[in-house]
Each structure stands twice: as C-alpha cells, then as structure tokens.
Amino acid sequence: MINWDAHACLPQHPLADFTPVRRLHAAGVNYVSLNVGADMNPLSQVMSVIAGYRATIAADPERYALVSSVDDIIQAAADGRMAISFDLEGALPLLEQPDMVALYAQLGVRQIHFAYNRNNSVADGCHDVTRGLTTLGQRMVEAVNENGILMDCSHTGRLCSLEIMNASSQPVIFSHANPYTLVQHGRNVTDEQIRACAATGGVVCVSGLSFFLGSAQPDANDVARHVAYIADLVGVRHAGIGLDICFQQPGLDDTPPGDFDAEHWWPASAGYSADKPPSFTPPEVWRELPAALRRTGMSETEAELVLGRNMMRVAQQVWGTPEAALAKAA
C-alpha cells in the first residue's frame, strides 16, 4: 500500500528544512510532490530551490529518494525511504519555451499546471478574466504529454481547464482542488470540471486548506467529506489526496524578489485576507484518513484507492517505466 500526497510546499528557499517531509513520512506517506516554484517566482529562485532540494535529498539517501517512476516509489517504500518528486505551479518558469518542459523533467519535475490564479501567455488563472487556452498553451500541453509529466489543472480557470483536458492525450489531474458544490470558492472545481477530469482517466485530489474545505480548523472528516462527494459523482477511482500543506519556517525568507504583490496573486475580491490566513491540516491527519474515509461508507479497498492507488495508476500511465522516463528526458 502506497500513500500518495499529490502536493505540499516547503519554503521556496534552497536551505529549506525537510523536517516536515519526515513528519509526512512518519504519518504514513510514502510519496510526496514538493512544489519548487510558481508564477510569482522568477527563474533564478526556481532553479535555486531545485538545486537546494536536490542537494538535500542527495545528502540523505537513507531517508529520501528522488523518483521518476512508480517502480522507484515502490522500491523507496520497501527501503523505508520517502519518495519525492517536484511540481511547478504555473507556466511563467517555462519562459514561453515548450523545450523547457524537458529540462524540468530531467531536474525532477513530474507534475505541472500552467497558471497560478492569474492569467499568463499560456493559460488562465482561476481568479482572472476568462480567455481560454492559448495557441502557445496547446503546444505546452503537447510538451507536457511528450515528456511524461502529469498535466495538472489546479489554480486554472474553468474554461481553460476544460480546454486543457480536451487537448491532453494523457490523463489530467487536479493535484489540490475541492468540489465547488460543497464550498463556493473560486479555487474549487465545478462538477463539470470533475466529470471532465474523470473522463480523461484522471484524479481530483482534495486539498486540506480551510478556505477550500469550509472549516476553520480542518480535520480528516472534512477531507473525507470532499473525497466522498467526488467519489459519488464520478466514481472512487477518480478521487485522491493532495493536502497542499504549506510549511513556513521562521527565519527563512522565501518572498519572491522584485516587485512581488501578494494582493495580485491572492486578491481580496476572491476571499483572501492577509489578516486571516488559511489553516492547514497537520501531516498527522494522514493517520486518521483511512478511518475517516471508512466512515463515509467506503470499503477498505476503496479507501486504499483514494489514499494512493488511483494516483499510482495515473502516474504509471503518464510516467511509464524508469527506462521510458529516461528516454523521454534524454
């Protein structure tokens, strides 16, 4: 049994402490996708973070494994190590060059979405005006598919996400997004989006953020309620977990350099407030999720699908074998 957390955030800093990753592992998580940058982070910061994270992983091979295939994850779990790969939140770090996708794949990025809340030259953000997937965006989808990277639609505008899912030749995921029907927040996804994701063979992974769960202090039951909604709507094979825990570390400043404007990325008009930041489920909630899912009426086998097997299935299809992943990145 592999427990799969589809998205988590350490500080965007090369010296980020990996203690939170150890907490996830201790709570039963076998694989986590760590964010290494978003649209607000300049390329210099993204590359510095990737270099720092890779160095931390390489320096502790008894504890961590940087993986590129499901086989790697299974082996890491058998060895008692935490399997890790990276994800990008937005297309700006791609510099409008589809060839950049292959470079990121070689550096450990196995998952990407194209817009972080706001529009760019590739795709629409969920808190911006509607345009749809651009011509460049079509080429970027092809590049993601060709390089064996999971195509993600979190933070993406609704119409644009539907167009990405239609354009993709591989299953598409939402690595951290919740049902809009349960909580009417712009970051959550509609039934239409959930159905479209399932139609690609993909998975919608539920986030543990208070804003998106509709609970001030979210717990395992809150997460399970959102998972159960997805499972009832499109089937349990299309539900997963991506808690999106953001681990802040005092004394480590990861503010993007330059004229960074937090209000632009998290606008007050969309319900964000610097005075009332979101709360997150703790990593230890993973210990409680199996029982919480069972309380919704799921069988043990169905709960295991949600906790990891669904994302393993999709990753196996998209990433392929270790040999295929190496060939795509070459």
CSV table of C-alpha atoms in Angstrom, one decimal:
chain,number,residue,atom,x,y,z
A,1,MET,CA,0.0,0.0,0.0
A,2,ILE,CA,1.4,3.4,-1.1
A,3,ASN,CA,0.1,6.6,0.4
A,4,TRP,CA,0.4,9.5,-2.1
A,5,ASP,CA,0.3,13.2,-1.2
A,6,ALA,CA,-0.1,15.0,-4.5
A,7,HIS,CA,1.1,18.4,-3.4
A,8,ALA,CA,3.0,20.0,-0.5
A,9,CYS,CA,5.0,23.2,-0.1
A,10,LEU,CA,8.2,23.9,1.8
A,11,PRO,CA,9.7,27.4,1.8
A,12,GLN,CA,10.9,28.4,-1.6
A,13,HIS,CA,14.4,28.6,-0.4
A,14,PRO,CA,17.4,26.3,-1.1
A,15,LEU,CA,18.1,25.9,2.6
A,16,ALA,CA,14.5,24.7,3.4
A,17,ASP,CA,14.4,22.3,6.3
A,18,PHE,CA,13.0,18.9,5.3
A,19,THR,CA,11.7,18.1,8.8
A,20,PRO,CA,8.1,18.5,7.5
A,21,VAL,CA,8.8,15.8,4.9
A,22,ARG,CA,9.9,13.5,7.7
A,23,ARG,CA,6.7,14.2,9.5
A,24,LEU,CA,4.7,13.2,6.5
A,25,HIS,CA,6.7,10.0,6.2
A,26,ALA,CA,6.2,9.2,9.9
A,27,ALA,CA,2.4,9.7,9.4
A,28,GLY,CA,2.4,7.0,6.7
A,29,VAL,CA,3.0,8.9,3.5
A,30,ASN,CA,5.3,7.1,1.0
A,31,TYR,CA,5.4,9.7,-1.7
A,32,VAL,CA,5.0,13.5,-1.9
A,33,SER,CA,5.2,16.0,-4.7
A,34,LEU,CA,7.1,19.1,-3.5
A,35,ASN,CA,6.5,22.4,-5.1
A,36,VAL,CA,9.6,24.1,-6.4
A,37,GLY,CA,8.1,27.3,-7.8
A,38,ALA,CA,5.1,29.2,-9.1
A,39,ASP,CA,4.3,32.0,-11.5
A,40,MET,CA,5.4,34.6,-8.9
A,41,ASN,CA,8.8,33.1,-8.5
A,42,PRO,CA,11.5,34.2,-11.0
A,43,LEU,CA,13.6,31.6,-12.8
A,44,SER,CA,16.6,32.4,-10.6
A,45,GLN,CA,14.6,31.5,-7.5
A,46,VAL,CA,13.1,28.3,-9.0
A,47,MET,CA,16.4,27.0,-10.1
A,48,SER,CA,18.0,27.8,-6.8
A,49,VAL,CA,15.2,25.9,-5.0
A,50,ILE,CA,15.5,22.9,-7.3
A,51,ALA,CA,19.3,22.8,-6.7
A,52,GLY,CA,18.9,23.1,-2.9
A,53,TYR,CA,16.1,20.5,-2.7
A,54,ARG,CA,18.1,18.1,-4.9
A,55,ALA,CA,21.2,18.6,-2.7
A,56,THR,CA,19.2,17.9,0.5
A,57,ILE,CA,17.8,14.7,-1.0
A,58,ALA,CA,21.2,13.5,-2.3
A,59,ALA,CA,22.8,14.2,1.1
A,60,ASP,CA,20.5,11.8,2.9
A,61,PRO,CA,20.0,8.8,0.7
A,62,GLU,CA,19.0,6.6,3.6
A,63,ARG,CA,15.9,8.8,4.2
A,64,TYR,CA,14.9,10.3,0.8
A,65,ALA,CA,14.7,9.2,-2.8
A,66,LEU,CA,14.2,11.5,-5.8
A,67,VAL,CA,11.9,9.4,-8.1
A,68,SER,CA,10.8,9.4,-11.7
A,69,SER,CA,8.6,6.3,-11.9
A,70,VAL,CA,6.1,4.3,-9.8
A,71,ASP,CA,8.7,1.5,-9.6
A,72,ASP,CA,11.0,3.9,-7.9
A,73,ILE,CA,8.3,4.8,-5.4
A,74,ILE,CA,7.6,1.2,-4.6
A,75,GLN,CA,11.3,0.5,-4.1
A,76,ALA,CA,11.7,3.5,-1.9
A,77,ALA,CA,8.8,2.4,0.3
A,78,ALA,CA,10.3,-1.1,0.5
A,79,ASP,CA,13.6,0.5,1.6
A,80,GLY,CA,11.9,2.7,4.2
A,81,ARG,CA,12.7,5.9,2.4
A,82,MET,CA,10.4,8.8,1.4
A,83,ALA,CA,9.9,9.1,-2.3
A,84,ILE,CA,9.9,12.7,-3.6
A,85,SER,CA,9.5,14.4,-7.0
A,86,PHE,CA,8.8,18.1,-7.8
A,87,ASP,CA,6.0,20.1,-9.3
A,88,LEU,CA,5.7,23.6,-10.9
A,89,GLU,CA,2.7,25.9,-10.3
A,90,GLY,CA,2.4,28.0,-13.4
A,91,ALA,CA,3.9,28.4,-16.9
A,92,LEU,CA,6.0,31.6,-16.3
A,93,PRO,CA,9.1,29.5,-15.3
A,94,LEU,CA,8.8,27.9,-18.7
A,95,LEU,CA,9.8,31.2,-20.4
A,96,GLU,CA,7.3,30.6,-23.2
A,97,GLN,CA,9.5,27.8,-24.4
A,98,PRO,CA,8.0,24.3,-24.7
A,99,ASP,CA,11.5,22.9,-24.7
A,100,MET,CA,11.9,24.0,-21.1
A,101,VAL,CA,9.5,21.2,-20.1
A,102,ALA,CA,12.1,18.5,-21.0
A,103,LEU,CA,14.7,20.4,-18.9
A,104,TYR,CA,12.5,20.4,-15.9
A,105,ALA,CA,11.7,16.7,-16.3
A,106,GLN,CA,15.4,16.0,-16.1
A,107,LEU,CA,15.6,18.0,-12.9
A,108,GLY,CA,12.9,16.0,-11.2
A,109,VAL,CA,9.6,17.9,-12.1
A,110,ARG,CA,6.9,15.2,-12.7
A,111,GLN,CA,3.8,17.4,-12.4
A,112,ILE,CA,2.9,20.9,-13.7
A,113,HIS,CA,-0.1,23.2,-14.1
A,114,PHE,CA,0.0,26.3,-16.3
A,115,ALA,CA,-1.4,29.2,-14.3
A,116,TYR,CA,-1.3,30.2,-10.6
A,117,ASN,CA,-4.6,32.1,-10.0
A,118,ARG,CA,-3.7,34.7,-12.7
A,119,ASN,CA,-3.6,34.7,-16.5
A,120,ASN,CA,-0.3,34.4,-18.4
A,121,SER,CA,0.6,33.8,-22.1
A,122,VAL,CA,-0.2,30.1,-21.8
A,123,ALA,CA,-3.3,29.7,-19.7
A,124,ASP,CA,-5.9,31.4,-17.5
A,125,GLY,CA,-5.8,31.5,-13.7
A,126,CYS,CA,-9.0,30.8,-11.6
A,127,HIS,CA,-9.0,34.4,-10.3
A,128,ASP,CA,-8.8,36.3,-13.6
A,129,VAL,CA,-10.7,37.1,-16.8
A,130,THR,CA,-11.7,34.2,-19.0
A,131,ARG,CA,-9.9,33.7,-22.3
A,132,GLY,CA,-9.2,30.0,-22.6
A,133,LEU,CA,-6.1,28.0,-23.5
A,134,THR,CA,-3.8,30.0,-25.9
A,135,THR,CA,-2.1,28.7,-29.0
A,136,LEU,CA,1.1,28.5,-27.0
A,137,GLY,CA,-0.8,26.7,-24.3
A,138,GLN,CA,-1.7,24.0,-26.8
A,139,ARG,CA,2.0,23.5,-27.6
A,140,MET,CA,2.8,23.4,-23.9
A,141,VAL,CA,0.2,20.6,-23.3
A,142,GLU,CA,1.8,18.6,-26.1
A,143,ALA,CA,5.2,19.1,-24.5
A,144,VAL,CA,4.0,18.0,-21.1
A,145,ASN,CA,2.4,14.9,-22.6
A,146,GLU,CA,5.5,14.1,-24.7
A,147,ASN,CA,7.8,14.4,-21.7
A,148,GLY,CA,5.8,12.1,-19.4
A,149,ILE,CA,4.8,14.8,-16.9
A,150,LEU,CA,1.5,14.8,-15.1
A,151,MET,CA,-0.8,17.5,-16.5
A,152,ASP,CA,-2.4,19.4,-13.6
A,153,CYS,CA,-5.2,21.9,-13.7
A,154,SER,CA,-5.2,23.2,-10.1
A,155,HIS,CA,-5.4,27.0,-9.9
A,156,THR,CA,-6.5,27.1,-13.5
A,157,GLY,CA,-9.6,29.0,-14.9
A,158,ARG,CA,-12.6,26.8,-15.5
A,159,LEU,CA,-12.9,27.2,-19.3
A,160,CYS,CA,-9.2,26.9,-19.7
A,161,SER,CA,-9.0,23.7,-17.6
A,162,LEU,CA,-11.7,22.1,-19.8
A,163,GLU,CA,-9.7,23.0,-22.9
A,164,ILE,CA,-6.5,21.6,-21.4
A,165,MET,CA,-8.3,18.4,-20.5
A,166,ASN,CA,-9.7,18.2,-24.1
A,167,ALA,CA,-6.2,18.8,-25.6
A,168,SER,CA,-4.3,16.3,-23.4
A,169,SER,CA,-3.6,12.9,-24.8
A,170,GLN,CA,-2.9,11.6,-21.3
A,171,PRO,CA,-5.0,11.6,-18.0
A,172,VAL,CA,-5.2,15.0,-16.3
A,173,ILE,CA,-5.2,15.6,-12.6
A,174,PHE,CA,-6.2,18.3,-10.1
A,175,SER,CA,-3.4,17.9,-7.5
A,176,HIS,CA,-5.1,20.0,-4.9
A,177,ALA,CA,-8.7,21.2,-5.5
A,178,ASN,CA,-12.0,20.6,-3.9
A,179,PRO,CA,-15.7,20.4,-5.1
A,180,TYR,CA,-17.2,23.8,-5.7
A,181,THR,CA,-20.6,22.4,-4.9
A,182,LEU,CA,-19.6,21.9,-1.3
A,183,VAL,CA,-17.7,25.2,-0.9
A,184,GLN,CA,-18.2,28.1,-3.3
A,185,HIS,CA,-14.6,29.3,-3.6
A,186,GLY,CA,-13.0,30.3,-6.9
A,187,ARG,CA,-10.2,27.8,-6.3
A,188,ASN,CA,-12.6,24.9,-6.1
A,189,VAL,CA,-13.7,23.0,-9.1
A,190,THR,CA,-17.2,22.5,-10.6
A,191,ASP,CA,-19.0,19.3,-11.2
A,192,GLU,CA,-18.3,19.9,-14.9
A,193,GLN,CA,-14.6,20.1,-14.3
A,194,ILE,CA,-14.6,17.0,-12.1
A,195,ARG,CA,-16.5,15.0,-14.7
A,196,ALA,CA,-14.1,16.2,-17.4
A,197,CYS,CA,-11.1,15.2,-15.3
A,198,ALA,CA,-12.6,11.7,-14.8
A,199,ALA,CA,-13.3,11.4,-18.5
A,200,THR,CA,-9.5,11.7,-19.2
A,201,GLY,CA,-8.9,8.9,-16.6
A,202,GLY,CA,-7.6,11.4,-14.2
A,203,VAL,CA,-7.9,12.1,-10.4
A,204,VAL,CA,-9.1,15.0,-8.4
A,205,CYS,CA,-7.0,15.3,-5.2
A,206,VAL,CA,-8.6,17.0,-2.2
A,207,SER,CA,-6.8,19.9,-0.6
A,208,GLY,CA,-6.6,20.3,3.2
A,209,LEU,CA,-6.8,24.2,3.3
A,210,SER,CA,-9.5,25.7,5.5
A,211,PHE,CA,-10.7,28.0,2.8
A,212,PHE,CA,-11.5,25.2,0.4
A,213,LEU,CA,-12.8,22.7,2.9
A,214,GLY,CA,-15.2,25.2,4.5
A,215,SER,CA,-13.8,24.5,8.0
A,216,ALA,CA,-11.8,26.9,10.2
A,217,GLN,CA,-9.8,24.1,11.7
A,218,PRO,CA,-10.0,21.3,9.1
A,219,ASP,CA,-9.6,17.6,10.1
A,220,ALA,CA,-9.7,14.2,8.5
A,221,ASN,CA,-13.5,14.2,8.4
A,222,ASP,CA,-13.6,17.4,6.4
A,223,VAL,CA,-11.2,16.0,3.9
A,224,ALA,CA,-13.2,12.7,3.7
A,225,ARG,CA,-16.4,14.6,3.1
A,226,HIS,CA,-15.0,16.2,0.0
A,227,VAL,CA,-13.4,13.0,-1.2
A,228,ALA,CA,-16.8,11.2,-0.8
A,229,TYR,CA,-18.5,13.9,-2.9
A,230,ILE,CA,-16.1,13.3,-5.8
A,231,ALA,CA,-16.4,9.5,-5.5
A,232,ASP,CA,-20.2,9.7,-5.5
A,233,LEU,CA,-20.1,12.0,-8.6
A,234,VAL,CA,-17.6,10.2,-10.8
A,235,GLY,CA,-16.5,7.0,-9.0
A,236,VAL,CA,-14.0,6.3,-6.4
A,237,ARG,CA,-11.2,5.6,-9.0
A,238,HIS,CA,-11.1,9.4,-9.6
A,239,ALA,CA,-10.5,10.7,-6.1
A,240,GLY,CA,-7.2,11.3,-4.3
A,241,ILE,CA,-5.4,13.4,-1.7
A,242,GLY,CA,-3.2,16.4,-2.2
A,243,LEU,CA,-3.3,18.2,1.2
A,244,ASP,CA,-1.3,21.3,0.0
A,245,ILE,CA,0.2,21.8,3.4
A,246,CYS,CA,2.4,24.9,3.4
A,247,PHE,CA,5.2,24.6,5.9
A,248,GLN,CA,6.5,28.0,6.9
A,249,GLN,CA,9.8,28.1,8.7
A,250,PRO,CA,10.7,31.2,10.9
A,251,GLY,CA,13.8,32.9,9.9
A,252,LEU,CA,13.8,31.6,6.3
A,253,ASP,CA,12.5,34.4,4.0
A,254,ASP,CA,11.2,33.0,0.7
A,255,THR,CA,9.5,36.1,-0.5
A,256,PRO,CA,9.9,36.4,-4.3
A,257,PRO,CA,12.4,39.1,-5.2
A,258,GLY,CA,11.4,42.2,-7.1
A,259,ASP,CA,8.0,43.9,-7.0
A,260,PHE,CA,6.1,41.0,-5.5
A,261,ASP,CA,2.5,41.9,-4.8
A,262,ALA,CA,0.6,39.3,-2.7
A,263,GLU,CA,-2.7,41.0,-3.3
A,264,HIS,CA,-2.3,40.4,-7.0
A,265,TRP,CA,-1.9,36.6,-6.6
A,266,TRP,CA,-4.4,36.2,-3.7
A,267,PRO,CA,-6.9,39.0,-4.3
A,268,ALA,CA,-9.2,40.2,-1.6
A,269,SER,CA,-12.1,40.1,-4.2
A,270,ALA,CA,-11.6,36.3,-4.2
A,271,GLY,CA,-11.9,36.0,-0.4
A,272,TYR,CA,-8.2,36.1,0.6
A,273,SER,CA,-7.1,38.3,3.5
A,274,ALA,CA,-3.6,38.8,4.9
A,275,ASP,CA,-5.2,39.3,8.3
A,276,LYS,CA,-6.9,35.9,8.2
A,277,PRO,CA,-4.5,33.4,6.6
A,278,PRO,CA,-5.8,29.9,5.9
A,279,SER,CA,-5.2,27.0,8.3
A,280,PHE,CA,-3.9,23.6,7.2
A,281,THR,CA,-4.5,20.0,8.2
A,282,PRO,CA,-1.3,18.8,10.0
A,283,PRO,CA,0.7,16.0,8.4
A,284,GLU,CA,-0.5,13.6,11.1
A,285,VAL,CA,-4.0,13.8,9.6
A,286,TRP,CA,-2.8,11.0,7.3
A,287,ARG,CA,-3.1,8.6,10.2
A,288,GLU,CA,-6.8,9.4,10.6
A,289,LEU,CA,-7.8,9.4,6.9
A,290,PRO,CA,-8.4,5.7,6.5
A,291,ALA,CA,-10.9,5.6,9.3
A,292,ALA,CA,-12.5,8.9,8.2
A,293,LEU,CA,-13.0,7.5,4.6
A,294,ARG,CA,-14.5,4.3,6.0
A,295,ARG,CA,-17.0,6.4,8.0
A,296,THR,CA,-18.3,7.9,4.6
A,297,GLY,CA,-19.2,4.3,3.6
A,298,MET,CA,-16.1,3.4,1.7
A,299,SER,CA,-14.7,-0.1,1.9
A,300,GLU,CA,-11.1,-0.7,2.9
A,301,THR,CA,-10.2,-1.3,-0.7
A,302,GLU,CA,-11.9,1.9,-1.9
A,303,ALA,CA,-10.1,3.9,0.8
A,304,GLU,CA,-6.8,2.5,-0.4
A,305,LEU,CA,-7.6,3.7,-4.0
A,306,VAL,CA,-8.1,7.2,-2.7
A,307,LEU,CA,-5.0,7.2,-0.5
A,308,GLY,CA,-2.7,6.2,-3.2
A,309,ARG,CA,-3.6,3.6,-5.8
A,310,ASN,CA,-5.5,6.0,-8.0
A,311,MET,CA,-2.6,8.3,-8.4
A,312,MET,CA,-0.2,5.4,-8.8
A,313,ARG,CA,-2.4,4.2,-11.7
A,314,VAL,CA,-2.3,7.6,-13.4
A,315,ALA,CA,1.4,8.1,-12.8
A,316,GLN,CA,2.2,4.6,-14.1
A,317,GLN,CA,0.4,5.5,-17.4
A,318,VAL,CA,2.0,9.0,-17.7
A,319,TRP,CA,5.5,8.5,-16.3
A,320,GLY,CA,5.8,4.9,-17.7
A,321,THR,CA,8.8,2.7,-16.8
A,322,PRO,CA,12.1,4.0,-15.5
A,323,GLU,CA,13.6,3.3,-18.9
A,324,ALA,CA,10.8,5.2,-20.7
A,325,ALA,CA,11.2,8.1,-18.4
A,326,LEU,CA,14.9,8.3,-19.1
A,327,ALA,CA,14.3,8.1,-22.8
A,328,LYS,CA,11.8,10.9,-22.7
A,329,ALA,CA,14.2,13.1,-20.7
A,330,ALA,CA,17.2,12.4,-23.0
